[in-house]
Tab-separated table of C-alpha atoms and ligand atoms in Angstrom:
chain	number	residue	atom	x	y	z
A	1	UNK	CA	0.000	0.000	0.000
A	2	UNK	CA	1.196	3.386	-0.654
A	3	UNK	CA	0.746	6.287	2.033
A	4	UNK	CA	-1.325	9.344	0.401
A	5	UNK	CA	-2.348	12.746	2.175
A	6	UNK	CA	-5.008	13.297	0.026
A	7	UNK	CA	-7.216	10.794	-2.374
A	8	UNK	CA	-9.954	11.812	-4.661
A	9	UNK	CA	-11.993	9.657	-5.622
A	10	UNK	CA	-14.885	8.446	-7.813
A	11	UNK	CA	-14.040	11.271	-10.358
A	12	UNK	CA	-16.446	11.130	-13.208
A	13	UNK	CA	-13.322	12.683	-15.160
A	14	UNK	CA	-9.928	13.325	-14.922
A	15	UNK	CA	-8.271	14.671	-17.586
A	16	UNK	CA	-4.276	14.061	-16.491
A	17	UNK	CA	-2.800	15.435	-20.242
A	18	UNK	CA	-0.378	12.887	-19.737
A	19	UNK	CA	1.401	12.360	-23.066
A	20	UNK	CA	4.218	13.834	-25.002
A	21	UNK	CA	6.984	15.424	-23.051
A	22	UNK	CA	6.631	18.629	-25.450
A	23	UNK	CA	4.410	21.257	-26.304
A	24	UNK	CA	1.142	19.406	-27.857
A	25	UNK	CA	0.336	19.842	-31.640
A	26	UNK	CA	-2.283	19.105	-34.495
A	27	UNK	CA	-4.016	16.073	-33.455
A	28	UNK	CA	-2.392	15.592	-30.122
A	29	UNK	CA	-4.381	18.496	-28.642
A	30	UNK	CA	-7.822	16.570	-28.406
A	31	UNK	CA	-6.148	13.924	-26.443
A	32	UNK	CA	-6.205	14.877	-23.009
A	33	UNK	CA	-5.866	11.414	-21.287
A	34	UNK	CA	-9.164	10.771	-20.041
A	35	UNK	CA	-9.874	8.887	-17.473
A	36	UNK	CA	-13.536	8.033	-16.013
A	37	UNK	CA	-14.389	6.787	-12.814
A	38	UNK	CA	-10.866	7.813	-11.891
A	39	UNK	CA	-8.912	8.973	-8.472
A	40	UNK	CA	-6.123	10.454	-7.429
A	41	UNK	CA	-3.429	10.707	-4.767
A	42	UNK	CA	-1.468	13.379	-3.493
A	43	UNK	CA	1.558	13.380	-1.475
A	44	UNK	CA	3.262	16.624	0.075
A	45	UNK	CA	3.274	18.682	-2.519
A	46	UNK	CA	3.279	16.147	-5.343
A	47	UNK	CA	0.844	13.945	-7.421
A	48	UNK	CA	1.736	10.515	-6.030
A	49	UNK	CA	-0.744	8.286	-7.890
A	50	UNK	CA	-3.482	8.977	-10.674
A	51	UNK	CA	-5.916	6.547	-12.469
A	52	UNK	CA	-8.741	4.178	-12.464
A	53	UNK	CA	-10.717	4.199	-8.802
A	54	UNK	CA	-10.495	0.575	-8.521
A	55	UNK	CA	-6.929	1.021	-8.938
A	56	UNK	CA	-6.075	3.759	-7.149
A	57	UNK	CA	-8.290	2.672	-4.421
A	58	UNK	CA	-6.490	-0.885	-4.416
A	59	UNK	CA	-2.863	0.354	-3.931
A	60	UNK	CA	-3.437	3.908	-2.342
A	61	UNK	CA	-4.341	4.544	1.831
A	62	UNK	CA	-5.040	8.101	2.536
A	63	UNK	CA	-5.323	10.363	5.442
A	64	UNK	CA	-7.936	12.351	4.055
A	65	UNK	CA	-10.617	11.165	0.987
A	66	UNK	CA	-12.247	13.385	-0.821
A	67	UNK	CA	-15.829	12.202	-2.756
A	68	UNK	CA	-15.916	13.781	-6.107
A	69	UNK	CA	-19.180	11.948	-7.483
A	70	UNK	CA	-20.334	13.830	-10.015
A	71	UNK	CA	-16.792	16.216	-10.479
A	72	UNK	CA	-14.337	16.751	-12.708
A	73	UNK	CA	-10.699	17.074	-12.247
A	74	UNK	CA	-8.298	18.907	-14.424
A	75	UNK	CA	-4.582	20.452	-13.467
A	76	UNK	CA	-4.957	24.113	-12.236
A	77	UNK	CA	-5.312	26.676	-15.706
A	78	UNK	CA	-1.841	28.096	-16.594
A	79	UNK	CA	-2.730	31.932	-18.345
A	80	UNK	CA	0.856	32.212	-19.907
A	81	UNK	CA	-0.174	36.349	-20.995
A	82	UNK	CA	-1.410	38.831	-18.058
A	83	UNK	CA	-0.891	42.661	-17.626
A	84	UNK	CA	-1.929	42.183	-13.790
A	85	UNK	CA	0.136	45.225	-12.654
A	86	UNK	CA	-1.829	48.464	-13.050
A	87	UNK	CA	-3.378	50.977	-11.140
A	88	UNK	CA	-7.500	52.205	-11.864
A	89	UNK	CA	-9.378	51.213	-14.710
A	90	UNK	CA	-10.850	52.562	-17.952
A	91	UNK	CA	-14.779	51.204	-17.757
A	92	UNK	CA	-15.666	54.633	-19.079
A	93	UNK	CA	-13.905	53.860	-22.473
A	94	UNK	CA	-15.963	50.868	-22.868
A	95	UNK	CA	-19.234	52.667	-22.302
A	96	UNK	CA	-17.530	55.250	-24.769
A	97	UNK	CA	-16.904	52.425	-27.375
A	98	UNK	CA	-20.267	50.887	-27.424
A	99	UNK	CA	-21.815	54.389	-28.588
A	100	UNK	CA	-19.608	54.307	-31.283
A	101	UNK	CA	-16.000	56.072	-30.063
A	102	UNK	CA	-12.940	54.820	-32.155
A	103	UNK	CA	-9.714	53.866	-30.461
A	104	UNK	CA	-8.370	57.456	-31.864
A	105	UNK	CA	-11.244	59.477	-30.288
A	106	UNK	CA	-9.942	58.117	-26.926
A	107	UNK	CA	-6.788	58.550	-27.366
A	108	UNK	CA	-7.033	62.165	-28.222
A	109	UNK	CA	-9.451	62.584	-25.149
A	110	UNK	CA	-6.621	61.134	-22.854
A	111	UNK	CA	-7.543	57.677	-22.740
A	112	UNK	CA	-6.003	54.432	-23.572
A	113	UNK	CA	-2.496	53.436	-22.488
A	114	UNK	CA	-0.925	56.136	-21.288
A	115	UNK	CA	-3.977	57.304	-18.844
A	116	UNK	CA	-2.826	53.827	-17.400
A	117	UNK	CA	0.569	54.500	-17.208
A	118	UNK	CA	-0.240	57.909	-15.376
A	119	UNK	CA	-1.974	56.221	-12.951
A	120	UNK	CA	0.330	53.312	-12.558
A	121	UNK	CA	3.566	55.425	-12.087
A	122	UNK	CA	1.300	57.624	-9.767
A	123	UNK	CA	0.518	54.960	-7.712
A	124	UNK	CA	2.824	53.882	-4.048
A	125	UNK	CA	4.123	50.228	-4.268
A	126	UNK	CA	1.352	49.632	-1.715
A	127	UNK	CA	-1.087	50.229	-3.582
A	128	UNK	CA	-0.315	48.353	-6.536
A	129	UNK	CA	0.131	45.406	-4.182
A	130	UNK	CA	-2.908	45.906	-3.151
A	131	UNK	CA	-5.007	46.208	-6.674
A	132	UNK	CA	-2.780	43.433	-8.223
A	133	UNK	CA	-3.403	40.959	-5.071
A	134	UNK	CA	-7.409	41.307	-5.720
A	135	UNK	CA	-7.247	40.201	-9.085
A	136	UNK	CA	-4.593	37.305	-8.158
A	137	UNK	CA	-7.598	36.331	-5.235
A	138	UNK	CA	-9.879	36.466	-8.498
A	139	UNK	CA	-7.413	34.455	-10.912
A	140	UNK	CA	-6.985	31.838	-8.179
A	141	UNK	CA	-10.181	31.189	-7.427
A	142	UNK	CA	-11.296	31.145	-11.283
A	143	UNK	CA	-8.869	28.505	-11.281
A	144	UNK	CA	-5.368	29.486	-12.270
A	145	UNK	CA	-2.666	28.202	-10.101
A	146	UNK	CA	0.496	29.825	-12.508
A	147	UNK	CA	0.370	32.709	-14.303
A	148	UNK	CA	2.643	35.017	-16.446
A	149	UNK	CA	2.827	38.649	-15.019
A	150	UNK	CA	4.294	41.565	-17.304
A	151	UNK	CA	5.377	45.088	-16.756
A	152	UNK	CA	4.507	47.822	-18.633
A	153	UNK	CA	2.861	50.519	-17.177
A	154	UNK	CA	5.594	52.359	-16.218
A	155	UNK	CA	8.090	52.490	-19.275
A	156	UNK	CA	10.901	54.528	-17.165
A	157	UNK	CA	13.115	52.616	-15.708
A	158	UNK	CA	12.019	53.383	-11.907
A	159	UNK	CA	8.391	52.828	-12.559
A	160	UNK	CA	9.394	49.624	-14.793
A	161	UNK	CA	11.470	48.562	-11.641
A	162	UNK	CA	8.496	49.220	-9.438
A	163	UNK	CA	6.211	47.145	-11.108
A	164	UNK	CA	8.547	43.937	-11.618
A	165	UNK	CA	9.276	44.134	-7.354
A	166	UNK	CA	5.761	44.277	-7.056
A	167	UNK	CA	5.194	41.350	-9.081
A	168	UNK	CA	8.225	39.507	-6.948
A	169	UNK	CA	6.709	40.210	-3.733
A	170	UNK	CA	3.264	39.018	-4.610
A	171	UNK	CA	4.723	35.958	-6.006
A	172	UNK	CA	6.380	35.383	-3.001
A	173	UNK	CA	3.414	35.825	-0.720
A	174	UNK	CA	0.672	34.431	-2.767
A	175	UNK	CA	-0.568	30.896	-3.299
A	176	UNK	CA	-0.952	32.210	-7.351
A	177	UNK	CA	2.691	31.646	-8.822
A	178	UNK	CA	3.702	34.747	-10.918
A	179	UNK	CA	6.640	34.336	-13.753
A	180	UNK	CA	8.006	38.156	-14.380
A	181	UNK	CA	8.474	39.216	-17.872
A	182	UNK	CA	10.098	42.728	-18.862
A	183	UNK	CA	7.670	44.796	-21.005
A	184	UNK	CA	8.894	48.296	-21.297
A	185	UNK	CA	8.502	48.204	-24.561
A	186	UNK	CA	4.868	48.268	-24.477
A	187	UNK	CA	4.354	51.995	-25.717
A	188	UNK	CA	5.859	54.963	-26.448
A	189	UNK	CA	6.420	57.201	-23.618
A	190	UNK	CA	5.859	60.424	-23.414
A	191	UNK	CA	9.428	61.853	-22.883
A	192	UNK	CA	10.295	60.032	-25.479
A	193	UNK	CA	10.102	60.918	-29.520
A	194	UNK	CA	11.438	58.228	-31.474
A	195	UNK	CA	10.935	54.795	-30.936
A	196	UNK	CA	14.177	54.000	-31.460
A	197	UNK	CA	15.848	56.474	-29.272
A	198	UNK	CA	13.300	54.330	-26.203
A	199	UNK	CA	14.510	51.117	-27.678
A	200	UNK	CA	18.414	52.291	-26.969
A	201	UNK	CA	16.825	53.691	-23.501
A	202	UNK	CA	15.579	49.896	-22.831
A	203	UNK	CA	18.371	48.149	-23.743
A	204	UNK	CA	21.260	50.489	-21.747
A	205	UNK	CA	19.714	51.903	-19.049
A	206	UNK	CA	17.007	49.914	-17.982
A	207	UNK	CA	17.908	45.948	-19.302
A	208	UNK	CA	21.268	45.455	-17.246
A	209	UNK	CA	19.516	46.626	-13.754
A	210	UNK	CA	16.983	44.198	-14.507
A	211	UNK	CA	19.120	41.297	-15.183
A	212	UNK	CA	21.212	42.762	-12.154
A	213	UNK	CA	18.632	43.002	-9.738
A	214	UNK	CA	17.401	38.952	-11.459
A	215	UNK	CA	13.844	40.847	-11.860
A	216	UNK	CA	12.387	39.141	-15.014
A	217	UNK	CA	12.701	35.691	-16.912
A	218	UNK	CA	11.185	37.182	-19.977
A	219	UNK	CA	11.761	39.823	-22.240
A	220	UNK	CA	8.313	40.903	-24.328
A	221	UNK	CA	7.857	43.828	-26.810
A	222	UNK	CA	4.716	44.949	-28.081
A	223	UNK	CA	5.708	44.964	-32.278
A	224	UNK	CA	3.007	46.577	-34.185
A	225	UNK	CA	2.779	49.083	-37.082
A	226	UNK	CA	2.760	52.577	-35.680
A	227	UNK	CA	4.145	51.176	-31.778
A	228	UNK	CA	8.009	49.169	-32.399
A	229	UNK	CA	8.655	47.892	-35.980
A	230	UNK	CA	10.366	44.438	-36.407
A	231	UNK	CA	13.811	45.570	-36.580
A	232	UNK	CA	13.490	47.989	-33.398
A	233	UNK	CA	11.748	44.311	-31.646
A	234	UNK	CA	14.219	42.197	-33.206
A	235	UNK	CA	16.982	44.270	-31.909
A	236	UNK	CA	15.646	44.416	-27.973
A	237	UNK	CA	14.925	40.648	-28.247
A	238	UNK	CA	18.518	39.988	-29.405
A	239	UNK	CA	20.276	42.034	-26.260
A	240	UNK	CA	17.345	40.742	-23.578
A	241	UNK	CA	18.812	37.331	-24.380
A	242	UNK	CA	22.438	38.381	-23.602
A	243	UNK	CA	21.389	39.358	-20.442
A	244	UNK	CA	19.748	35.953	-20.040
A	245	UNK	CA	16.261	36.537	-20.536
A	246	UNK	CA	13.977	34.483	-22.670
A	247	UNK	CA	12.002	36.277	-25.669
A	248	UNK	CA	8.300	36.217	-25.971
A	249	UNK	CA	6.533	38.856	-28.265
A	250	UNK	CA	3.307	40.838	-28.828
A	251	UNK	CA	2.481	40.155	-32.726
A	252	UNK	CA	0.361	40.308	-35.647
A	253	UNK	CA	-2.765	41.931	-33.425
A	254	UNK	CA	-3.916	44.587	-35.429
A	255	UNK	CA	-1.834	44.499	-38.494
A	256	UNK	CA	0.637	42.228	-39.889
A	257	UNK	CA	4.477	43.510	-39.950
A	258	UNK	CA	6.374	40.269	-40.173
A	259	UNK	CA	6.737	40.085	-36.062
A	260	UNK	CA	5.379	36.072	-36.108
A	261	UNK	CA	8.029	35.663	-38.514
A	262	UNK	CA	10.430	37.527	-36.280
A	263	UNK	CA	9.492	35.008	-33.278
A	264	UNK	CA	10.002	32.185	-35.162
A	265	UNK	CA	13.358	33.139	-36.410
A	266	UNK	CA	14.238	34.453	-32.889
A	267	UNK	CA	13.176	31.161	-31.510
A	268	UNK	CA	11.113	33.017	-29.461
A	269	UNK	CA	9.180	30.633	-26.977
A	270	UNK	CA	5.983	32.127	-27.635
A	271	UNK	CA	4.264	35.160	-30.305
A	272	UNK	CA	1.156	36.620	-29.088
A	273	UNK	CA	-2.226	37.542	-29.965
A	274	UNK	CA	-1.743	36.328	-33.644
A	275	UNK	CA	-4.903	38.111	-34.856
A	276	UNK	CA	-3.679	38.982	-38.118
A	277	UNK	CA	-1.193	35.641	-38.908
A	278	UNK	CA	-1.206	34.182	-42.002
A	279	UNK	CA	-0.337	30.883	-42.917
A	280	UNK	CA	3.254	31.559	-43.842
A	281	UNK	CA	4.098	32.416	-41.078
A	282	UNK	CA	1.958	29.667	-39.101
A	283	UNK	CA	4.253	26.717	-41.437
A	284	UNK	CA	7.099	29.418	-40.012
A	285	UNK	CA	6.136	28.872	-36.260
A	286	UNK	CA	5.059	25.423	-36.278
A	287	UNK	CA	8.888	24.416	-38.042
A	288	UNK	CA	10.233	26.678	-35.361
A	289	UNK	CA	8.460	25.571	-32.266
A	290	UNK	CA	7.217	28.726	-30.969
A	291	UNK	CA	3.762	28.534	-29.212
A	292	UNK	CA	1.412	30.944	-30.128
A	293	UNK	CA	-0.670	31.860	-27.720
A	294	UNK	CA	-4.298	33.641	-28.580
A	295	UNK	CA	-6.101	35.847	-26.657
A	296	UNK	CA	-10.167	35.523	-27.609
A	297	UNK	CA	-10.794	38.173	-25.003
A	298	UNK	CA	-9.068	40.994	-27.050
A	299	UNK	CA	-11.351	40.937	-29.856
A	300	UNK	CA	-14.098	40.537	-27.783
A	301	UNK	CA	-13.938	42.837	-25.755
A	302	UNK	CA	-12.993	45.148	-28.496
A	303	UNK	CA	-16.143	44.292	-30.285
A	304	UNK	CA	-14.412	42.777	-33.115
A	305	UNK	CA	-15.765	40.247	-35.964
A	306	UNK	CA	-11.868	38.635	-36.325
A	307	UNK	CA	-10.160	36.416	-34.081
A	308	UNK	CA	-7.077	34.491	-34.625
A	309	UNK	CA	-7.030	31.351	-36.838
A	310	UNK	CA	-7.022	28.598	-34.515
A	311	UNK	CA	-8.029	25.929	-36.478
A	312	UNK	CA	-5.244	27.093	-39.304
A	313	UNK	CA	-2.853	26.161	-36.700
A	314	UNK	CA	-4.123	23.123	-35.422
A	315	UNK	CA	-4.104	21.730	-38.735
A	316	UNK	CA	-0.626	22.822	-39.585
A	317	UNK	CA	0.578	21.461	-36.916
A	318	UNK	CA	1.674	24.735	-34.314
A	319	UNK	CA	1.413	24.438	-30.538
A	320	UNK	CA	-1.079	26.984	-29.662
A	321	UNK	CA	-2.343	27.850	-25.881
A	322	UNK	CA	-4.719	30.178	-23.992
A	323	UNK	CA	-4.345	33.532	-22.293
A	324	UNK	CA	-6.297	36.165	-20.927
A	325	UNK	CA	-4.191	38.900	-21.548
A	326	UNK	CA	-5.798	40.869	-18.336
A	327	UNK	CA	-5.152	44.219	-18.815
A	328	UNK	CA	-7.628	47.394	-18.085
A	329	UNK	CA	-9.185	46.849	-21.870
A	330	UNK	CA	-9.396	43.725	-20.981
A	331	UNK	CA	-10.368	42.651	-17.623
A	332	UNK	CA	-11.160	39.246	-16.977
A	333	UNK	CA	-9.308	36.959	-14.572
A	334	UNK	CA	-11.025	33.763	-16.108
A	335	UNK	CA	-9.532	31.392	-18.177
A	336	UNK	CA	-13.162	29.550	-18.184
A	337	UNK	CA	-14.846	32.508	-19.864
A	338	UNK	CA	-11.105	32.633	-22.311
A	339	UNK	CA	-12.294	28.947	-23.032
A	340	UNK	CA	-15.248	29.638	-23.961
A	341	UNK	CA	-14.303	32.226	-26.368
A	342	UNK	CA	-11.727	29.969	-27.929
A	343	UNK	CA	-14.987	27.306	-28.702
A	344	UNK	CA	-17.278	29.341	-29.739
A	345	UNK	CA	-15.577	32.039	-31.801
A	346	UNK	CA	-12.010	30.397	-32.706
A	347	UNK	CA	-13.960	26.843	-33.000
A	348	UNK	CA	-11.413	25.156	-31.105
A	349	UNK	CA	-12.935	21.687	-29.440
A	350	UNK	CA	-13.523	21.729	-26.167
A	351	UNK	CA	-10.407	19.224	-25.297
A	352	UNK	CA	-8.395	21.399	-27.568
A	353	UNK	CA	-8.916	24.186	-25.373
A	354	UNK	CA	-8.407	22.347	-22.130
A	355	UNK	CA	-4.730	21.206	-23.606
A	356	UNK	CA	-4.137	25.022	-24.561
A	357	UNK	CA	-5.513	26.217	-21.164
A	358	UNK	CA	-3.055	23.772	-19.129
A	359	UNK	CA	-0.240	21.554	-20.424
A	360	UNK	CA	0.588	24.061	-23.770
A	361	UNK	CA	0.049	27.117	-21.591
A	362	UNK	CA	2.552	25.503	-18.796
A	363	UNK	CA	4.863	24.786	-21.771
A	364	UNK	CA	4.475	28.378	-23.105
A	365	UNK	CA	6.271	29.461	-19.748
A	366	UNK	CA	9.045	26.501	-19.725
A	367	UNK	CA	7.136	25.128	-16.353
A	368	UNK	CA	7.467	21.287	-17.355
A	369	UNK	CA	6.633	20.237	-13.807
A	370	UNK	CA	2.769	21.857	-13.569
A	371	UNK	CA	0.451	21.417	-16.696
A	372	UNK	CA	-0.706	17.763	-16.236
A	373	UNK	CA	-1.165	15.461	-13.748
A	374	UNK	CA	1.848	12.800	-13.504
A	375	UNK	CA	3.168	11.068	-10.814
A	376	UNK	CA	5.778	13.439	-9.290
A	377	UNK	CA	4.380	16.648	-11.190
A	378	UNK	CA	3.294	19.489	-9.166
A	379	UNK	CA	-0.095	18.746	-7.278
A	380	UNK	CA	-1.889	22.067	-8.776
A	381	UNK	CA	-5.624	20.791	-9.665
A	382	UNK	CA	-8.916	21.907	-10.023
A	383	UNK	CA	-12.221	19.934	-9.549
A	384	UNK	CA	-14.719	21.382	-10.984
A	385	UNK	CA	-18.248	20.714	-10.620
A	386	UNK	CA	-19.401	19.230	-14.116
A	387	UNK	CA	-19.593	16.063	-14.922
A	388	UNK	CA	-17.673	16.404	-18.135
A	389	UNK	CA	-15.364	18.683	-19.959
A	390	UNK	CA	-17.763	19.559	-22.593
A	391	UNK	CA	-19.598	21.666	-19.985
A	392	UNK	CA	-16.668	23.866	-19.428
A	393	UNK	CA	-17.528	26.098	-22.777
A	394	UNK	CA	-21.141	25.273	-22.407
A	395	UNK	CA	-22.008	26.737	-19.201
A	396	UNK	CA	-20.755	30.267	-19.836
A	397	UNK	CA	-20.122	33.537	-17.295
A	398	UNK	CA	-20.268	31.320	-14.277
A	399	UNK	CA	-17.048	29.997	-12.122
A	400	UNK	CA	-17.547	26.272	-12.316
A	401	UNK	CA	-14.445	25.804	-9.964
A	402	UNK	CA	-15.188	23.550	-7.069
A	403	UNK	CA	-12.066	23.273	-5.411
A	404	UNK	CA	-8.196	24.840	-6.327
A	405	UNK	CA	-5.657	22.622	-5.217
A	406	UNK	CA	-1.912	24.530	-5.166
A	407	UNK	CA	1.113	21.940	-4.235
A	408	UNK	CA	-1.378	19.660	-2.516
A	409	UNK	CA	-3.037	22.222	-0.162
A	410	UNK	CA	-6.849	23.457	-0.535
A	411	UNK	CA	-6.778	26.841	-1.583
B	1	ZN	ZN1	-0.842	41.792	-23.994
């Protein structure tokens, strides 16, 4: 007999996406290794056991059974793309939007970005702590157990600093873990002119205290037509990865300037949004291995009739996974409602989305050890209460989370 702290049993699902040690692809993303009528044991703060209940049951004694008649269990989401640091929020532009204001009206009214960035380099480290740890409490209990955090709402160097401590303290005293990724080069700012003079600004004055100070795994740059061009991305990228950090990138979202193509030649582990991809450069990523990850929540909440290709990329064979992209134009902490959005407007299958949602997502932030649910992995799981996974995208708005399990603790 093994020793468990924790068994779970008579599970009408569990989805373990056991399988390839390797971002999932094509095909493999509707296999999530089902199991029904299945259980499973943790121990400390690891998966010690998962499979069949008459199994399980047969080898595994626990301290503490849980019944999950009825449930479903799935690892904890993963939501690999989040702006969680910022201060206020810009619910007046949406009412603004929906009677017809364009983007450019905003902007020339003081909205958009930059009123964020005001606020956000306004605001005390406290209080940033403070807004950021609400919407962590939200994330968690929605579900997601690991999430990518970026900066950008500060763009100088201090603010930039700021927001990347902020993000290390929370990570440190917050069940949620938060992986740091450097995005000054999410705007223009305003003391700045030329893009390229805030590119050189980036890359000598604010890059080496970041890697000094160990403050970031990733470097991200937001490479759009009219924001950085691919040479000005390509060129940040490039140093970031001298001073050790990993490349991820903002691309193809509202127009299409090559910066998929950039990823893929940067190896970049991931390229984001992918709105505006075209197949070229989806044969580009899938040969290269970077993950795109798509953000459903963008358009939406944009009120947009164009979402990213999904299916393209299933069938030619790229990784994809699911994000948020929380931000204040787009404020959701829930990867269910993201799911939901990738089935019903991207198409993706329901077991598609639950691969891109967990093991891709996992893989999307070089996290091999959360993702699925594999003796010795990381006990992060959900159970959720639906009987299948096909409710997941069915039963919309609502938090269908039961119970979040982080390392083997109830959260
Ligand atoms: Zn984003």
């Amino acid at each position: 007999m093994m020793e468990a702290d924790i068994l779970i049993e008579n599970c009408s699902e569990i989805h373990t996406l056991k399988g390839p040690d390797r971002p999932r692809r094509g095909d493999e993303m509707q296999d999530t290794s089902k199991i029904k009528n299945g259980a499973l044991a943790v121990k400390g703060e690891s998966i010690l056991a998962v499979g069949s209940d008459k199994e399980i049951k047969r080898d595994v004694e626990a301290e503490k059974i849980i019944d999950a008649s009825g449930k479903t269990v799935i690892p904890g989401f993963v939501d690999p793309h989040t702006h969680l640091i910022y201060s206020g929020s810009r619910e007046d532009e949406l009412a603004m939007k929906i009677q017809g204001k364009t983007y450019m009206e905003i902007l020339e009214e003081g909205g958009g970005i930059l009123r964020t960035v005001r606020a956000t380099r306004k605001a005390s480290k406290q209080r940033l702590l403070e807004e950021s740890k609400a919407r962590m409490d939200r994330m968690l209990a929605h579900g997601t157990t690991t999430a990518e955090a970026k900066s950008g709402y500060g763009l100088d160097k201090k603010n930039e600093i700021k927001c990347l401590e902020v993000i290390d303290e929370l990570d440190k005293s917050h069940d949620l873990d938060l992986i740091p990724t450097y995005l000054g080069a999410h705007s223009l700012p305003p003391e700045f002119e030329r893009s390229e003079d805030y590119i050189d600004y980036c890359i000598e004055d604010v890059l080496p205290e970041i890697a000094d100070k160990d403050l970031a795994e990733y470097c991200d740059v937001f490479c759009e037509k009219g924001v950085f061009d691919v040479e000005e991305s390509r060129r940040l990228l490039k140093k970031a990865k001298q001073f050790g950090l990993k490349a991820r990138v903002h691309a193809d979202e509202i127009e299409n300037i090559g910066c998929s193509k950039m990823a893929a030649e940067l190896d970049a582990i991931s390229a984001e949004h992918l709105v505006k991809t075209d197949e070229e450069d989806i044969i580009m990523m899938a040969e290269s291995g970077t993950i795109g990850i798509l953000l459903p929540g963008t358009p939406f909440m944009l009120m947009e009739e164009k979402y990213a290709p999904a299916r393209q990329m299933i069938e030619n064979g790229m990784a994809i996974a699911l994000a948020t992209d929380l931000n204040p134009n787009c404020w959701t902490e829930s990867m269910q409602m993201v799911i939901t959005l990738a089935c019903l407007q991207m198409k993706m299958t329901p077991s598609e989305a639950l691969t891109a949602a967990t093991f891709n997502s996992a893989r999307a932030l070089d996290r091999p050890d959360i993702g699925s649910l594999e003796k010795g992995k990381k006990a992060d799981f959900l159970v959720l209460d639906i009987p299948n996974i096909d409710h997941l995208p069915y039963r919309f708005g609502v938090n269908l989370v039961e119970k979040v399990y982080k390392r083997g603790e109830k959260v």
